[in-house]
Short mmCIF file of C-alpha atoms in Angstrom, two decimals:
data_model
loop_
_atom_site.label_atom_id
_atom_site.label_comp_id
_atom_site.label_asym_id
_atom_site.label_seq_id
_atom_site.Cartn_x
_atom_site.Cartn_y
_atom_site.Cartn_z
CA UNK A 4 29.15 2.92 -8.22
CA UNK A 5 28.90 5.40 -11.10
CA UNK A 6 28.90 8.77 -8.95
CA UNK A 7 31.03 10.43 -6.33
CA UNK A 8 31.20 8.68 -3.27
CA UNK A 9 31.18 10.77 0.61
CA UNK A 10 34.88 10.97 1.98
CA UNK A 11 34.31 12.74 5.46
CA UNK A 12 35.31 10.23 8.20
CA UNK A 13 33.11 8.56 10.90
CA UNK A 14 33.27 10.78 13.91
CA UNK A 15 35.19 14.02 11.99
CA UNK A 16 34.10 17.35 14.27
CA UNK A 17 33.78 20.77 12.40
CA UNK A 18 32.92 24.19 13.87
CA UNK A 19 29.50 25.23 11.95
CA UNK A 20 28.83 29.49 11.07
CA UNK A 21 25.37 28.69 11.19
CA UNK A 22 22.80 30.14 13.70
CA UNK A 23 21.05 26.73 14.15
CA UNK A 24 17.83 26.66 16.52
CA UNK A 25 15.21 23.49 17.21
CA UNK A 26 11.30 23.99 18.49
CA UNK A 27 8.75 21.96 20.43
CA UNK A 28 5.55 22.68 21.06
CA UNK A 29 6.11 26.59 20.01
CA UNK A 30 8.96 27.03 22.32
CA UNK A 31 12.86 27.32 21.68
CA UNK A 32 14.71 24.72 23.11
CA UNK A 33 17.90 25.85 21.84
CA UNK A 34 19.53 28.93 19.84
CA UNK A 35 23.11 28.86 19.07
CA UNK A 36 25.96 30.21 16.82
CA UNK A 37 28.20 27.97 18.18
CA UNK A 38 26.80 24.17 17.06
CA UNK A 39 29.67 21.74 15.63
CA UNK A 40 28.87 19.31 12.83
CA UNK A 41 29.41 15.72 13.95
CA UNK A 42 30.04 12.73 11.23
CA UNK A 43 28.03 9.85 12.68
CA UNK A 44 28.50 8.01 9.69
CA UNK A 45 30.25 9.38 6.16
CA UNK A 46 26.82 10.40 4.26
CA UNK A 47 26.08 13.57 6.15
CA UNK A 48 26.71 15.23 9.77
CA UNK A 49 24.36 15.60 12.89
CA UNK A 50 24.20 19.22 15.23
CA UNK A 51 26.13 19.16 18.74
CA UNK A 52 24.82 22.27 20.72
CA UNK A 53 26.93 23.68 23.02
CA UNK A 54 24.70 22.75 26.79
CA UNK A 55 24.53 26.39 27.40
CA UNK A 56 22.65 27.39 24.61
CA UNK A 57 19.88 24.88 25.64
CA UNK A 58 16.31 26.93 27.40
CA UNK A 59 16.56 26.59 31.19
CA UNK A 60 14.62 23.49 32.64
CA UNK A 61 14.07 21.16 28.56
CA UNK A 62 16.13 18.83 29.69
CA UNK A 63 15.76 16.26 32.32
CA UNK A 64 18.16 13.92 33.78
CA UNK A 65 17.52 10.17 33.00
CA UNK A 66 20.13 8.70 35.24
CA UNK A 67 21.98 6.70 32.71
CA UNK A 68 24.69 6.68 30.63
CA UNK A 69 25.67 5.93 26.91
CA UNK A 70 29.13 4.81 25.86
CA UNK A 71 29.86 5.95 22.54
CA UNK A 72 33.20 6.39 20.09
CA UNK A 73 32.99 10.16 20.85
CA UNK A 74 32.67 9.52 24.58
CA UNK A 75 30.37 9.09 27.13
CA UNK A 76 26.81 10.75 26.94
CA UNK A 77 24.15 10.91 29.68
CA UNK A 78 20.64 10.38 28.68
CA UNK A 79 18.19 13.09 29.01
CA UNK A 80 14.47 13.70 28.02
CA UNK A 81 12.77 16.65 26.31
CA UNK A 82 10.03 18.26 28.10
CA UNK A 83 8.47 22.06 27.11
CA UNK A 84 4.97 22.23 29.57
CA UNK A 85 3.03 18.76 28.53
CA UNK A 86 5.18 18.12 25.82
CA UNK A 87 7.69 15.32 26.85
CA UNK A 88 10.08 13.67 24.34
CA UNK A 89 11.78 10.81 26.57
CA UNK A 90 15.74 9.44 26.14
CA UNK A 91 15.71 12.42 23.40
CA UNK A 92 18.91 13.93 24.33
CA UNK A 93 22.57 13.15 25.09
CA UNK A 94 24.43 14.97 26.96
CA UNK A 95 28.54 14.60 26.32
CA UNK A 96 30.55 14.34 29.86
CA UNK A 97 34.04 13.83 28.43
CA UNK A 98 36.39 13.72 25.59
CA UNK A 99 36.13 16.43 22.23
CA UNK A 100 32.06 16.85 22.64
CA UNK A 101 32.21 17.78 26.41
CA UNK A 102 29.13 19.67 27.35
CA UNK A 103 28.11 19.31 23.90
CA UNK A 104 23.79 18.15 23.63
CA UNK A 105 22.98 15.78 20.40
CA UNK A 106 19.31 16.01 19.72
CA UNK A 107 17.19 13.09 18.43
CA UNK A 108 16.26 14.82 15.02
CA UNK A 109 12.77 14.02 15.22
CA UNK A 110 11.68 14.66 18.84
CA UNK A 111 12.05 18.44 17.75
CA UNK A 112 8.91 19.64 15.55
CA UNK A 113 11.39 21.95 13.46
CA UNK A 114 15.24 23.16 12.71
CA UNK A 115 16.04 26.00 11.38
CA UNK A 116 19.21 27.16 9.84
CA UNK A 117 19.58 30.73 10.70
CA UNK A 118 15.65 31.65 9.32
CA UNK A 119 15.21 28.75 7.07
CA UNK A 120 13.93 25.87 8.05
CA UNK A 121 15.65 22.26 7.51
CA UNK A 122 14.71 18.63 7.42
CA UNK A 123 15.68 15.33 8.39
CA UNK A 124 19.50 16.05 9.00
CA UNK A 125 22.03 18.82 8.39
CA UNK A 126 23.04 19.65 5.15
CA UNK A 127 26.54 18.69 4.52
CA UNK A 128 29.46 20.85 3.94
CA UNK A 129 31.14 18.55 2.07
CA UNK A 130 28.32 18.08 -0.18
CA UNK A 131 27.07 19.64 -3.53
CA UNK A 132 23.74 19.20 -5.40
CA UNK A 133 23.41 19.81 -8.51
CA UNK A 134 20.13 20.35 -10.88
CA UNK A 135 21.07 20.53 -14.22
CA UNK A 136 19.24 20.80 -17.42
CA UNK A 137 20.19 17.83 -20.55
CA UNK A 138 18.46 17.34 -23.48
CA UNK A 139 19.60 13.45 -23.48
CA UNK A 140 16.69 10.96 -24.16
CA UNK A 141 15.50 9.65 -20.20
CA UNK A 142 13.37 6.63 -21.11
CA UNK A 143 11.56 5.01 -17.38
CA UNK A 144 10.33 1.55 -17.42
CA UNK A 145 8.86 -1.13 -15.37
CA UNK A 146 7.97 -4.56 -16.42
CA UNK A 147 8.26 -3.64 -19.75
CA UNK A 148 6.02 -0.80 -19.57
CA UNK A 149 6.96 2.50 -20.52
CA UNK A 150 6.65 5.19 -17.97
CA UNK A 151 7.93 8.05 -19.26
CA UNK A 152 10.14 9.68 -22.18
CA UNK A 153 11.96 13.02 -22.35
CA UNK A 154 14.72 14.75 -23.99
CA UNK A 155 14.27 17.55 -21.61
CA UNK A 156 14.62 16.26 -18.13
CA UNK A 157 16.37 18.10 -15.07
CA UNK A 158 19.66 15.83 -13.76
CA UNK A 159 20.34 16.03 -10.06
CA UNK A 160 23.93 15.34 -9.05
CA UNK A 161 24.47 14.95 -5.37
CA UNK A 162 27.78 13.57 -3.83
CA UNK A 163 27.31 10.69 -2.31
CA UNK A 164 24.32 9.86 -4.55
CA UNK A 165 23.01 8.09 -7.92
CA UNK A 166 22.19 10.48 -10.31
CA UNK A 167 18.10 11.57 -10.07
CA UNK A 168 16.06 12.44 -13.51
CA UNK A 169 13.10 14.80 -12.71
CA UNK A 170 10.72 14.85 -15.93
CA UNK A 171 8.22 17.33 -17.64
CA UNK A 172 5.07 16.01 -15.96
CA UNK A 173 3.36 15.93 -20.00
CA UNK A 174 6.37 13.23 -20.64
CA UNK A 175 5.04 11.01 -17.84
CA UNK A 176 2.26 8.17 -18.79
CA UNK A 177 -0.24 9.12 -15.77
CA UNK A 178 -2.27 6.11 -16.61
CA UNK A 179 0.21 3.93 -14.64
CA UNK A 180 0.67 6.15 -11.44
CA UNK A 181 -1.91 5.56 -8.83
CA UNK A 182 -1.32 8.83 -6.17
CA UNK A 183 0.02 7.92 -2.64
CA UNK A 184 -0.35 10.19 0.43
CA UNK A 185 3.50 9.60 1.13
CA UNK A 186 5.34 12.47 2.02
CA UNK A 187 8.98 12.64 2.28
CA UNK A 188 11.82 14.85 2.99
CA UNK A 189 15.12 15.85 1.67
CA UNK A 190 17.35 18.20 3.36
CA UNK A 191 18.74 19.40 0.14
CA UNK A 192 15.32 19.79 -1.80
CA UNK A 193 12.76 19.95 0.72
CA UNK A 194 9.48 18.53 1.30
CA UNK A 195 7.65 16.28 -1.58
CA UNK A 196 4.26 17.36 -2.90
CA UNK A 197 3.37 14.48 -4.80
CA UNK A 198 3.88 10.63 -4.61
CA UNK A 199 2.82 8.37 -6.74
CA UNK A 200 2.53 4.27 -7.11
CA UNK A 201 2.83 2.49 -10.47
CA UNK A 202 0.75 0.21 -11.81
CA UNK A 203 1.66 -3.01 -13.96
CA UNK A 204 -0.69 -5.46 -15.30
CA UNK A 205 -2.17 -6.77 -11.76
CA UNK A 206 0.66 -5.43 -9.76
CA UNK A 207 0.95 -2.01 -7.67
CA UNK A 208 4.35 -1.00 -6.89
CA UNK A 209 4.26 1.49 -4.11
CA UNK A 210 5.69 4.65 -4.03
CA UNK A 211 7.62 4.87 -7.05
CA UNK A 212 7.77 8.52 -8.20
CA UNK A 213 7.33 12.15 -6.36
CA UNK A 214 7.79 15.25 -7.07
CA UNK A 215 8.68 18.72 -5.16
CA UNK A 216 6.48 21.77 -6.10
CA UNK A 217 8.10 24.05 -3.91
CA UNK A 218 11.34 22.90 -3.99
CA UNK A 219 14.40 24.92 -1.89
CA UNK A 220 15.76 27.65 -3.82
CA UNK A 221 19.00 25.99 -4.52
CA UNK A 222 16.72 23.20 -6.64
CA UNK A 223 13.90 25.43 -8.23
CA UNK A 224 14.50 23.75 -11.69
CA UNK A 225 12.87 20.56 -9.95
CA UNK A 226 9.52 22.48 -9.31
CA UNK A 227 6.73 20.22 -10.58
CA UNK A 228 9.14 17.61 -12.25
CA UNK A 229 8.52 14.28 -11.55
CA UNK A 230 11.37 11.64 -10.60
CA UNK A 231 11.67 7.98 -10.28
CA UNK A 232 13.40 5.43 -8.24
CA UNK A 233 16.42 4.28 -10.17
CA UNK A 234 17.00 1.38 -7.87
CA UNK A 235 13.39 -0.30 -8.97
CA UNK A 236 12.74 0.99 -12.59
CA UNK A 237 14.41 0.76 -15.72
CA UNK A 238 16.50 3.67 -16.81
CA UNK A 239 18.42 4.57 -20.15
CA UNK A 240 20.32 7.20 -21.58
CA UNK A 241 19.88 7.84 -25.41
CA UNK A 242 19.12 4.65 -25.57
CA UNK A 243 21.80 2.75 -23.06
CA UNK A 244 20.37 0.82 -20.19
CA UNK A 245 21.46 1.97 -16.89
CA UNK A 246 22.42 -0.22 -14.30
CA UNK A 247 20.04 -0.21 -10.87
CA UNK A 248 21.90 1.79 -8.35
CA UNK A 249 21.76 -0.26 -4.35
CA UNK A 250 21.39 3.18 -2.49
CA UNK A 251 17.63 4.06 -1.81
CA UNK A 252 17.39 7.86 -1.18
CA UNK A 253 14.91 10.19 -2.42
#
């Protein structure tokens, strides 16, 4: 591993400043200042809301029960008027996370963080990311086929994370990327514009390269730069090789 590794602990519980609210189907199903981060797993935190803060009559009972490290949680299901998100909920009974709710990140159609809105988890307070400007030579390859070449790429550096190269889109060999209608989303950068396959000899690799054109504030010198996938190109670095990273995150 060639970049800072995440050192928050499985199951570490932090208060969190943050007005935090979720929505389905247009309606509110919770508004809180008083959500704790919870470490599932080192990477990044998930939102506990405290039970009162959750709109009278979302959740339904289930009946059962769910033994966990933090304690025991009783299943519940999401429902605002037809809308029904089943087994969406948990419900903490006991231990540190008593009357604490942990949503299932996708049964809600948004988050927001007080008025901006967030994606796929929470961003982590533990984390920083980076995007900073190098003139160092960023050669992409695949196959033996040159992709791309700058000396004026954007580096991102985010804990936990290899090291991403976003490149003027006039440095990229377009003849080799075949658009996809993939559409990711990064907590930290937002939601991709662009995704693109590339295209070797007879072979199509899928989904290879995106880009943000809108990017979060905090990453605006991403807008309209194009990345690749470390883990399944070839990278170097004025010239040195990089080794393929094993992590697969956008």
């Amino acid at each position: 591993m060639d970049y800072p590794r995440a050192i928050v602990k499985t199951d570490h519980v932090e208060p969190s400043p943050r007005r935090i609210r979720g929505f389905l189907a247009n309606h509110t199903v919770f508004d809180t200042t008083s959500a704790v981060y919870v470490w599932e797993w080192p990477p990044y935190p998930q939102y506990y809301v405290p039970l009162t803060d959750i709109a009278d009559g979302v959740l339904v009972d289930e009946g059962t029960t769910e033994t966990t490290s933090r304690g025991t949680a009783r299943l519940h299901g999401i429902k605002v008027g037809d809308t029904v998100r089943p087994g969406s909920a948990r419900v903490f009974g006991d231990g540190a996370l008593k009357n604490l709710v942990r949503f299932d990140w996708r049964a809600l159609d948004s988050w927001f963080e007080e008025d901006e809105e967030i994606f796929v988890h929470p961003r982590s307070p533990y984390a920083r990311v980076d995007a900073v400007r190098s003139l160092r030579t960023v050669r992409v390859e695949l196959d033996g086929v040159l992709l791309a070449e700058s000396s004026g790429s954007v580096m991102v550096f985010e804990t936990g994370l290899p090291t991403r190269y976003y490149l003027p889109r006039t440095d990229v060999r377009f003849d080799h990327l075949v658009p996809s209608r993939t559409v990711t989303e990064c907590p930290y950068k937002g939601r991709t514009t662009g995704y693109w396959s590339v295209r070797t000899a007879q072979t199509v690799h899928d989904d290879l390269a995106w880009s943000y054109d809108f990017p979060t504030r905090q990453l605006l010198p991403i807008a309209g730069l194009i990345a690749f996938y470390n883990e399944k190109i070839d990278i170097s670095i004025d010239g040195g090789p990089l080794p393929r990273p094993r992590t697969h995150f956008g």
